[in-house]
Every structure is written in structure tokens, then in C-alpha cells.
mmCIF file of C-alpha atoms in Angstrom:
data_model
loop_
_atom_site.group_PDB
_atom_site.id
_atom_site.type_symbol
_atom_site.label_atom_id
_atom_site.label_comp_id
_atom_site.label_asym_id
_atom_site.label_seq_id
_atom_site.Cartn_x
_atom_site.Cartn_y
_atom_site.Cartn_z
ATOM 1 C CA UNK A 1 75.343 93.284 81.071
ATOM 2 C CA UNK A 2 77.910 90.917 82.566
ATOM 3 C CA UNK A 3 78.792 89.639 79.111
ATOM 4 C CA UNK A 4 79.429 93.174 77.882
ATOM 5 C CA UNK A 5 81.515 94.058 80.935
ATOM 6 C CA UNK A 6 83.540 90.834 80.678
ATOM 7 C CA UNK A 7 84.236 91.479 77.017
ATOM 8 C CA UNK A 8 85.159 95.064 77.760
ATOM 9 C CA UNK A 9 87.709 93.924 80.320
ATOM 10 C CA UNK A 10 89.120 91.363 77.875
ATOM 11 C CA UNK A 11 89.485 93.997 75.160
ATOM 12 C CA UNK A 12 91.234 96.395 77.511
ATOM 13 C CA UNK A 13 93.484 93.656 78.885
ATOM 14 C CA UNK A 14 94.544 92.752 75.347
ATOM 15 C CA UNK A 15 95.248 96.400 74.620
ATOM 16 C CA UNK A 16 97.248 96.763 77.847
ATOM 17 C CA UNK A 17 99.475 93.846 76.863
ATOM 18 C CA UNK A 18 100.106 95.386 73.452
ATOM 19 C CA UNK A 19 100.790 98.764 75.081
ATOM 20 C CA UNK A 20 103.297 97.244 77.498
ATOM 21 C CA UNK A 21 105.155 95.563 74.637
ATOM 22 C CA UNK A 22 105.156 98.731 72.534
ATOM 23 C CA UNK A 23 106.347 100.868 75.443
ATOM 24 C CA UNK A 24 109.212 98.477 76.141
ATOM 25 C CA UNK A 25 110.267 98.410 72.490
ATOM 26 C CA UNK A 26 110.169 102.191 72.115
ATOM 27 C CA UNK A 27 111.939 102.786 75.419
ATOM 28 C CA UNK A 28 114.704 100.416 74.343
ATOM 29 C CA UNK A 29 115.277 102.481 71.197
ATOM 30 C CA UNK A 30 115.143 105.767 73.111
ATOM 31 C CA UNK A 31 111.765 107.051 71.929
ATOM 32 C CA UNK A 32 109.178 108.526 74.281
ATOM 33 C CA UNK A 33 105.511 108.712 73.244
ATOM 34 C CA UNK A 34 103.257 111.651 74.096
ATOM 35 C CA UNK A 35 99.562 110.808 73.815
ATOM 36 C CA UNK A 36 97.430 113.922 73.208
ATOM 37 C CA UNK A 37 93.702 113.720 73.986
ATOM 38 C CA UNK A 38 91.061 116.414 73.579
ATOM 39 C CA UNK A 39 87.635 117.243 72.249
ATOM 40 C CA UNK A 40 87.302 118.233 68.575
ATOM 41 C CA UNK A 41 88.181 121.871 68.031
ATOM 42 C CA UNK A 42 90.300 122.229 71.149
ATOM 43 C CA UNK A 43 93.202 123.716 69.221
ATOM 44 C CA UNK A 44 95.572 120.809 69.821
ATOM 45 C CA UNK A 45 96.645 120.651 66.163
ATOM 46 C CA UNK A 46 97.580 124.334 66.146
ATOM 47 C CA UNK A 47 99.557 123.976 69.361
ATOM 48 C CA UNK A 48 101.204 120.742 68.217
ATOM 49 C CA UNK A 49 102.317 122.379 64.967
ATOM 50 C CA UNK A 50 104.055 125.086 66.984
ATOM 51 C CA UNK A 51 105.683 122.534 69.291
ATOM 52 C CA UNK A 52 106.934 120.444 66.361
ATOM 53 C CA UNK A 53 108.323 123.517 64.620
ATOM 54 C CA UNK A 54 110.117 124.537 67.791
ATOM 55 C CA UNK A 55 111.564 121.039 68.155
ATOM 56 C CA UNK A 56 112.928 121.156 64.601
ATOM 57 C CA UNK A 57 114.411 124.595 65.221
ATOM 58 C CA UNK A 58 116.165 123.204 68.294
ATOM 59 C CA UNK A 59 117.572 120.333 66.262
ATOM 60 C CA UNK A 60 115.539 117.692 68.088
ATOM 61 C CA UNK A 61 114.466 114.564 66.246
ATOM 62 C CA UNK A 62 110.706 114.264 66.700
ATOM 63 C CA UNK A 63 107.816 112.818 64.708
ATOM 64 C CA UNK A 64 104.043 112.979 64.847
ATOM 65 C CA UNK A 65 101.218 110.604 64.060
ATOM 66 C CA UNK A 66 97.727 112.047 63.859
ATOM 67 C CA UNK A 67 94.458 110.126 63.798
ATOM 68 C CA UNK A 68 91.212 111.297 62.255
ATOM 69 C CA UNK A 69 87.919 109.702 61.310
ATOM 70 C CA UNK A 70 87.883 110.813 57.702
ATOM 71 C CA UNK A 71 90.298 113.585 56.605
ATOM 72 C CA UNK A 72 94.017 114.244 56.253
ATOM 73 C CA UNK A 73 93.657 117.907 57.173
ATOM 74 C CA UNK A 74 95.555 117.665 60.451
ATOM 75 C CA UNK A 75 98.536 115.881 58.912
ATOM 76 C CA UNK A 76 98.720 118.510 56.177
ATOM 77 C CA UNK A 77 98.899 121.213 58.824
ATOM 78 C CA UNK A 78 101.426 119.388 60.994
ATOM 79 C CA UNK A 79 103.656 118.666 57.990
ATOM 80 C CA UNK A 80 104.316 122.402 57.702
ATOM 81 C CA UNK A 81 106.578 121.978 60.730
ATOM 82 C CA UNK A 82 109.039 120.017 58.599
ATOM 83 C CA UNK A 83 109.124 116.912 60.808
ATOM 84 C CA UNK A 84 108.008 113.407 59.775
ATOM 85 C CA UNK A 85 104.214 113.167 60.009
ATOM 86 C CA UNK A 86 101.883 110.271 59.360
ATOM 87 C CA UNK A 87 98.109 110.361 59.067
ATOM 88 C CA UNK A 88 95.900 107.492 60.169
ATOM 89 C CA UNK A 89 92.305 107.461 58.957
ATOM 90 C CA UNK A 90 90.344 105.283 61.352
ATOM 91 C CA UNK A 91 87.249 104.782 59.159
ATOM 92 C CA UNK A 92 84.940 105.777 61.987
ATOM 93 C CA UNK A 93 86.792 104.202 64.936
ATOM 94 C CA UNK A 94 86.681 106.755 67.765
ATOM 95 C CA UNK A 95 90.129 106.065 69.227
ATOM 96 C CA UNK A 96 93.540 104.587 68.596
ATOM 97 C CA UNK A 97 94.650 101.311 70.150
ATOM 98 C CA UNK A 98 98.152 100.150 70.990
ATOM 99 C CA UNK A 99 98.344 97.376 68.389
ATOM 100 C CA UNK A 100 97.136 99.747 65.684
ATOM 101 C CA UNK A 101 99.721 102.352 66.673
ATOM 102 C CA UNK A 102 102.457 99.736 66.606
ATOM 103 C CA UNK A 103 101.540 98.724 63.052
ATOM 104 C CA UNK A 104 101.799 102.277 61.803
ATOM 105 C CA UNK A 105 105.122 102.917 63.491
ATOM 106 C CA UNK A 106 106.713 99.755 62.107
ATOM 107 C CA UNK A 107 109.067 100.731 59.294
ATOM 108 C CA UNK A 108 108.112 104.413 59.456
ATOM 109 C CA UNK A 109 109.280 105.923 62.742
ATOM 110 C CA UNK A 110 112.787 107.377 62.258
ATOM 111 C CA UNK A 111 115.436 105.462 64.159
ATOM 112 C CA UNK A 112 116.666 108.577 65.955
ATOM 113 C CA UNK A 113 113.238 109.904 66.969
ATOM 114 C CA UNK A 114 113.503 111.180 70.532
ATOM 115 C CA UNK A 115 109.813 112.009 70.839
ATOM 116 C CA UNK A 116 106.712 110.765 69.075
ATOM 117 C CA UNK A 117 103.630 112.932 69.478
ATOM 118 C CA UNK A 118 100.385 111.035 68.908
ATOM 119 C CA UNK A 119 97.364 113.222 68.228
ATOM 120 C CA UNK A 120 94.507 110.920 69.164
ATOM 121 C CA UNK A 121 91.041 111.091 67.622
ATOM 122 C CA UNK A 122 89.147 114.153 68.865
ATOM 123 C CA UNK A 123 87.109 112.591 71.671
ATOM 124 C CA UNK A 124 87.317 112.610 75.472
ATOM 125 C CA UNK A 125 85.414 109.355 75.991
ATOM 126 C CA UNK A 126 86.749 106.488 73.864
ATOM 127 C CA UNK A 127 90.498 107.285 73.900
ATOM 128 C CA UNK A 128 90.613 107.751 77.671
ATOM 129 C CA UNK A 129 90.531 104.024 78.439
ATOM 130 C CA UNK A 130 93.221 102.944 75.978
ATOM 131 C CA UNK A 131 96.883 102.960 76.904
ATOM 132 C CA UNK A 132 98.968 103.475 73.761
ATOM 133 C CA UNK A 133 102.293 102.634 75.354
ATOM 134 C CA UNK A 134 102.769 106.331 76.053
ATOM 135 C CA UNK A 135 105.365 107.874 78.294
ATOM 136 C CA UNK A 136 103.281 110.975 78.913
ATOM 137 C CA UNK A 137 99.505 111.408 78.641
ATOM 138 C CA UNK A 138 98.297 114.956 78.012
ATOM 139 C CA UNK A 139 94.706 116.196 78.007
ATOM 140 C CA UNK A 140 93.932 119.514 76.345
ATOM 141 C CA UNK A 141 90.864 121.734 76.692
ATOM 142 C CA UNK A 142 90.171 125.145 75.232
ATOM 143 C CA UNK A 143 88.815 128.087 77.201
ATOM 144 C CA UNK A 144 85.612 127.867 75.140
ATOM 145 C CA UNK A 145 84.669 124.408 76.465
ATOM 146 C CA UNK A 146 83.511 125.383 79.940
ATOM 147 C CA UNK A 147 85.007 125.167 83.409
ATOM 148 C CA UNK A 148 83.110 121.961 84.237
ATOM 149 C CA UNK A 149 84.783 119.914 81.477
ATOM 150 C CA UNK A 150 86.966 117.943 83.928
ATOM 151 C CA UNK A 151 83.888 116.937 85.920
ATOM 152 C CA UNK A 152 82.024 115.850 82.788
ATOM 153 C CA UNK A 153 84.944 113.716 81.606
ATOM 154 C CA UNK A 154 86.579 112.491 84.829
ATOM 155 C CA UNK A 155 88.373 109.516 83.258
ATOM 156 C CA UNK A 156 90.100 111.612 80.598
ATOM 157 C CA UNK A 157 91.143 114.335 83.023
ATOM 158 C CA UNK A 158 91.624 111.932 85.918
ATOM 159 C CA UNK A 159 94.283 109.948 84.051
ATOM 160 C CA UNK A 160 96.128 112.955 82.617
ATOM 161 C CA UNK A 161 99.754 113.467 83.549
ATOM 162 C CA UNK A 162 99.617 117.022 82.224
ATOM 163 C CA UNK A 163 96.619 119.273 81.511
ATOM 164 C CA UNK A 164 96.958 121.950 78.837
ATOM 165 C CA UNK A 165 94.515 124.830 78.450
ATOM 166 C CA UNK A 166 94.430 126.275 74.931
ATOM 167 C CA UNK A 167 93.213 129.486 73.259
ATOM 168 C CA UNK A 168 93.901 131.620 76.315
ATOM 169 C CA UNK A 169 94.095 134.690 74.078
ATOM 170 C CA UNK A 170 90.267 134.681 74.004
ATOM 171 C CA UNK A 171 89.742 133.696 77.646
ATOM 172 C CA UNK A 172 88.430 137.111 78.637
ATOM 173 C CA UNK A 173 86.075 137.276 75.666
ATOM 174 C CA UNK A 174 84.406 133.994 76.639
ATOM 175 C CA UNK A 175 84.468 134.694 80.405
ATOM 176 C CA UNK A 176 86.708 131.729 81.138
ATOM 177 C CA UNK A 177 87.033 131.205 84.883
ATOM 178 C CA UNK A 178 90.560 129.877 85.273
ATOM 179 C CA UNK A 179 90.263 129.378 89.027
ATOM 180 C CA UNK A 180 87.099 127.289 88.670
ATOM 181 C CA UNK A 181 88.616 125.173 85.900
ATOM 182 C CA UNK A 182 91.774 124.625 87.907
ATOM 183 C CA UNK A 183 89.739 123.631 90.967
ATOM 184 C CA UNK A 184 87.759 121.094 88.919
ATOM 185 C CA UNK A 185 90.939 119.624 87.466
ATOM 186 C CA UNK A 186 92.344 119.159 90.952
ATOM 187 C CA UNK A 187 89.122 117.519 92.145
ATOM 188 C CA UNK A 188 89.521 114.673 89.668
ATOM 189 C CA UNK A 189 93.329 114.630 89.497
ATOM 190 C CA UNK A 190 95.032 116.112 92.579
ATOM 191 C CA UNK A 191 98.521 117.442 91.942
ATOM 192 C CA UNK A 192 98.488 117.390 88.146
ATOM 193 C CA UNK A 193 100.200 120.337 86.470
ATOM 194 C CA UNK A 194 98.084 122.686 84.363
ATOM 195 C CA UNK A 195 99.681 124.767 81.607
ATOM 196 C CA UNK A 196 98.078 127.790 79.930
ATOM 197 C CA UNK A 197 98.756 128.179 76.211
ATOM 198 C CA UNK A 198 97.820 130.148 73.142
ATOM 199 C CA UNK A 199 99.283 129.089 69.819
ATOM 200 C CA UNK A 200 98.126 132.379 68.292
ATOM 201 C CA UNK A 201 99.602 134.615 70.986
ATOM 202 C CA UNK A 202 102.659 132.399 71.540
ATOM 203 C CA UNK A 203 101.792 131.919 75.196
ATOM 204 C CA UNK A 204 103.131 128.768 76.807
ATOM 205 C CA UNK A 205 104.501 127.427 73.526
ATOM 206 C CA UNK A 206 107.423 125.114 74.264
ATOM 207 C CA UNK A 207 106.218 124.001 77.696
ATOM 208 C CA UNK A 208 104.684 120.809 76.305
ATOM 209 C CA UNK A 209 107.928 120.038 74.480
ATOM 210 C CA UNK A 210 109.972 120.716 77.612
ATOM 211 C CA UNK A 211 107.782 118.480 79.765
ATOM 212 C CA UNK A 212 107.919 115.681 77.196
ATOM 213 C CA UNK A 213 111.700 115.901 76.966
ATOM 214 C CA UNK A 214 112.045 115.857 80.744
ATOM 215 C CA UNK A 215 110.060 112.628 80.978
ATOM 216 C CA UNK A 216 111.988 111.157 78.047
ATOM 217 C CA UNK A 217 115.191 111.880 79.944
ATOM 218 C CA UNK A 218 113.982 110.029 83.032
ATOM 219 C CA UNK A 219 111.942 112.511 85.061
ATOM 220 C CA UNK A 220 108.997 110.822 86.753
ATOM 221 C CA UNK A 221 105.670 112.054 85.355
ATOM 222 C CA UNK A 222 102.735 112.898 87.571
ATOM 223 C CA UNK A 223 101.001 109.758 88.804
ATOM 224 C CA UNK A 224 97.207 110.208 88.896
ATOM 225 C CA UNK A 225 95.408 108.749 91.887
ATOM 226 C CA UNK A 226 93.034 107.060 89.441
ATOM 227 C CA UNK A 227 95.867 105.062 87.890
ATOM 228 C CA UNK A 228 96.060 101.357 88.547
ATOM 229 C CA UNK A 229 99.191 99.961 90.214
ATOM 230 C CA UNK A 230 102.315 99.839 88.101
ATOM 231 C CA UNK A 231 103.707 96.456 87.204
ATOM 232 C CA UNK A 232 107.318 97.369 86.824
ATOM 233 C CA UNK A 233 106.786 100.117 84.250
ATOM 234 C CA UNK A 234 109.350 102.845 84.338
ATOM 235 C CA UNK A 235 107.068 105.791 83.691
ATOM 236 C CA UNK A 236 103.918 104.915 85.572
ATOM 237 C CA UNK A 237 101.483 104.557 82.683
ATOM 238 C CA UNK A 238 97.837 104.705 83.549
ATOM 239 C CA UNK A 239 95.196 102.003 83.523
ATOM 240 C CA UNK A 240 91.688 102.706 84.759
ATOM 241 C CA UNK A 241 89.565 99.756 83.762
ATOM 242 C CA UNK A 242 87.084 100.404 86.504
ATOM 243 C CA UNK A 243 86.396 103.783 84.889
ATOM 244 C CA UNK A 244 86.405 102.569 81.308
ATOM 245 C CA UNK A 245 83.477 103.419 79.101
ATOM 246 C CA UNK A 246 81.114 100.565 78.137
ATOM 247 C CA UNK A 247 81.738 100.847 74.417
ATOM 248 C CA UNK A 248 83.579 97.552 73.947
ATOM 249 C CA UNK A 249 80.727 95.619 72.397
ATOM 250 C CA UNK A 250 80.846 92.199 70.813
ATOM 251 C CA UNK A 251 82.263 93.394 67.509
ATOM 252 C CA UNK A 252 85.966 92.831 67.030
ATOM 253 C CA UNK A 253 88.248 95.661 68.124
ATOM 254 C CA UNK A 254 90.937 94.782 65.647
ATOM 255 C CA UNK A 255 89.358 97.440 63.432
ATOM 256 C CA UNK A 256 92.329 97.709 61.168
ATOM 257 C CA UNK A 257 91.411 94.369 59.632
ATOM 258 C CA UNK A 258 87.665 94.938 59.803
ATOM 259 C CA UNK A 259 87.860 97.755 57.280
ATOM 260 C CA UNK A 260 90.736 96.406 55.300
ATOM 261 C CA UNK A 261 93.388 98.434 57.321
ATOM 262 C CA UNK A 262 92.814 102.052 58.272
ATOM 263 C CA UNK A 263 94.255 104.320 55.621
ATOM 264 C CA UNK A 264 97.471 106.121 56.331
ATOM 265 C CA UNK A 265 99.522 108.731 54.559
ATOM 266 C CA UNK A 266 103.039 110.026 55.058
ATOM 267 C CA UNK A 267 102.928 113.804 54.921
ATOM 268 C CA UNK A 268 106.576 114.699 55.486
ATOM 269 C CA UNK A 269 109.979 113.132 55.562
ATOM 270 C CA UNK A 270 112.904 113.960 57.832
ATOM 271 C CA UNK A 271 114.488 117.191 56.775
#
């Protein structure tokens, strides 16, 4: 067990170093990264498509990178927004890592991109422990997932700097208890903002974009109590090694080389 834990810490420490370097490089060029985490089927792709479309309509330079185990479906949907989109196929890897993200941004991310939205692999366990060099970490959950979701996944919700509830147009039909969900969010992450959204009903659309822009312009994001101490980072990114899942086994985590490199596909160019 000690060997596994030691290796886990080494893997996360290596990722943290890569995340710090990536964050510094992107901050220097004026790009803020929004890391989106959720379970599969939460509706984050639908909401992100609306946010990207709104950004383009406002004349904002944004881009999106979406990760999936096996399909390019999400990138195809996001490309309808008209902003630059890139798909990463992880070949079974359940999360993105900072070094991997950096490789896919190199030579692709538009020079004037103000915001980069990263749609992480649909999973509330693996991605929670990996800092991607983000400026803002957002966790999404749909009204269909149950009010106890934050308690079941305390690391994911506990490290969130913004919590977004999706599919509120069907909240009544599924007996969603907003007060109970909100209480559970606050139990694991006191003070974090919770936003209610429905991409279908156009409820709350634009709030995610506004919050991301505010942080990009220097507003301090929420700092979760679970976060480890900052080491001079401007936006208070979150480490939680003590809460990290024990999935860092003895196989190499440089998965891009293990499988040849995860496939990627550019779905849209700047318009």
C-alpha cells in the first residue's frame, strides 16, 4: 500500500509541476483556462455549446478542447458554435493531465484566445485530483443525478470554484430538491457559488461565461477550504493530494506515449 501511495503522490507532484508551468505560460499570453468536470450525461456539452455561441456573438475570442474516451461526438456539437474546437480521444484514460493538455494546445490555441474551456472526460473521480493549470474549476451536475451527489464525490465538489446545476427545466418532473442539494454542496465546499441552468430553456445561460471572464480579468475565484496552500499562484488553483483517488498505479501516466499519442481532431477554425 505504501508503494502505491508513494507513487500516487509522485504522479500528482509531477502533474502539479506541469500545471504550474502551463498556467504561467497561459497567463502570460492572456488566456484563462476553465476546467469543466461532471458525470457522463450531465448536459455540460449542451450548456458549453450555448456559452461558446454566446461568446462568439459577443465578439470574444474563445476556444474549447473536449476530451472523450472514444468518440468525436462532443467536438462535432461544440463546433456548431463557430469557435475553434479540438477533440482529444484518450484511448480509455479517464482524465486529462496537464502535460497532455499542454501538448494539444501547442501550435493550436489561437494567439488571441481570452478563454479556453476544457471539457474533461465525463467522470467525477479521476479528473478531480488533476490540476490542469486552470484559472477556474467548475463542477456540473444535472437535476437527475440526486441531491446527495456532492456527498458521494466530495473531492470533485470540494475543490470546485463554481458549481453549476443543469437541466433545471425538468427539475419538477424528477422531484429535484434544490435546497437539499445546495445544503450538501455547502457541507463539502462552504461559500462556493451555485448557478442554476437549463440549456434548453435558456435559464442561466451566460453566467458561466461571465464568471470565467471575471476571473480572467483578475477577480479572485472562490477558494475551497479543501485546497492546499497556494505557492504564489495568482488565482488560487486547487491541490488536494490527501483526497486524491488511489488510481495512480505502477503503470506510466504519460499515456499519450503509451498508446502512440491520444488522437485529436480539429473541428473548427476561427471564424
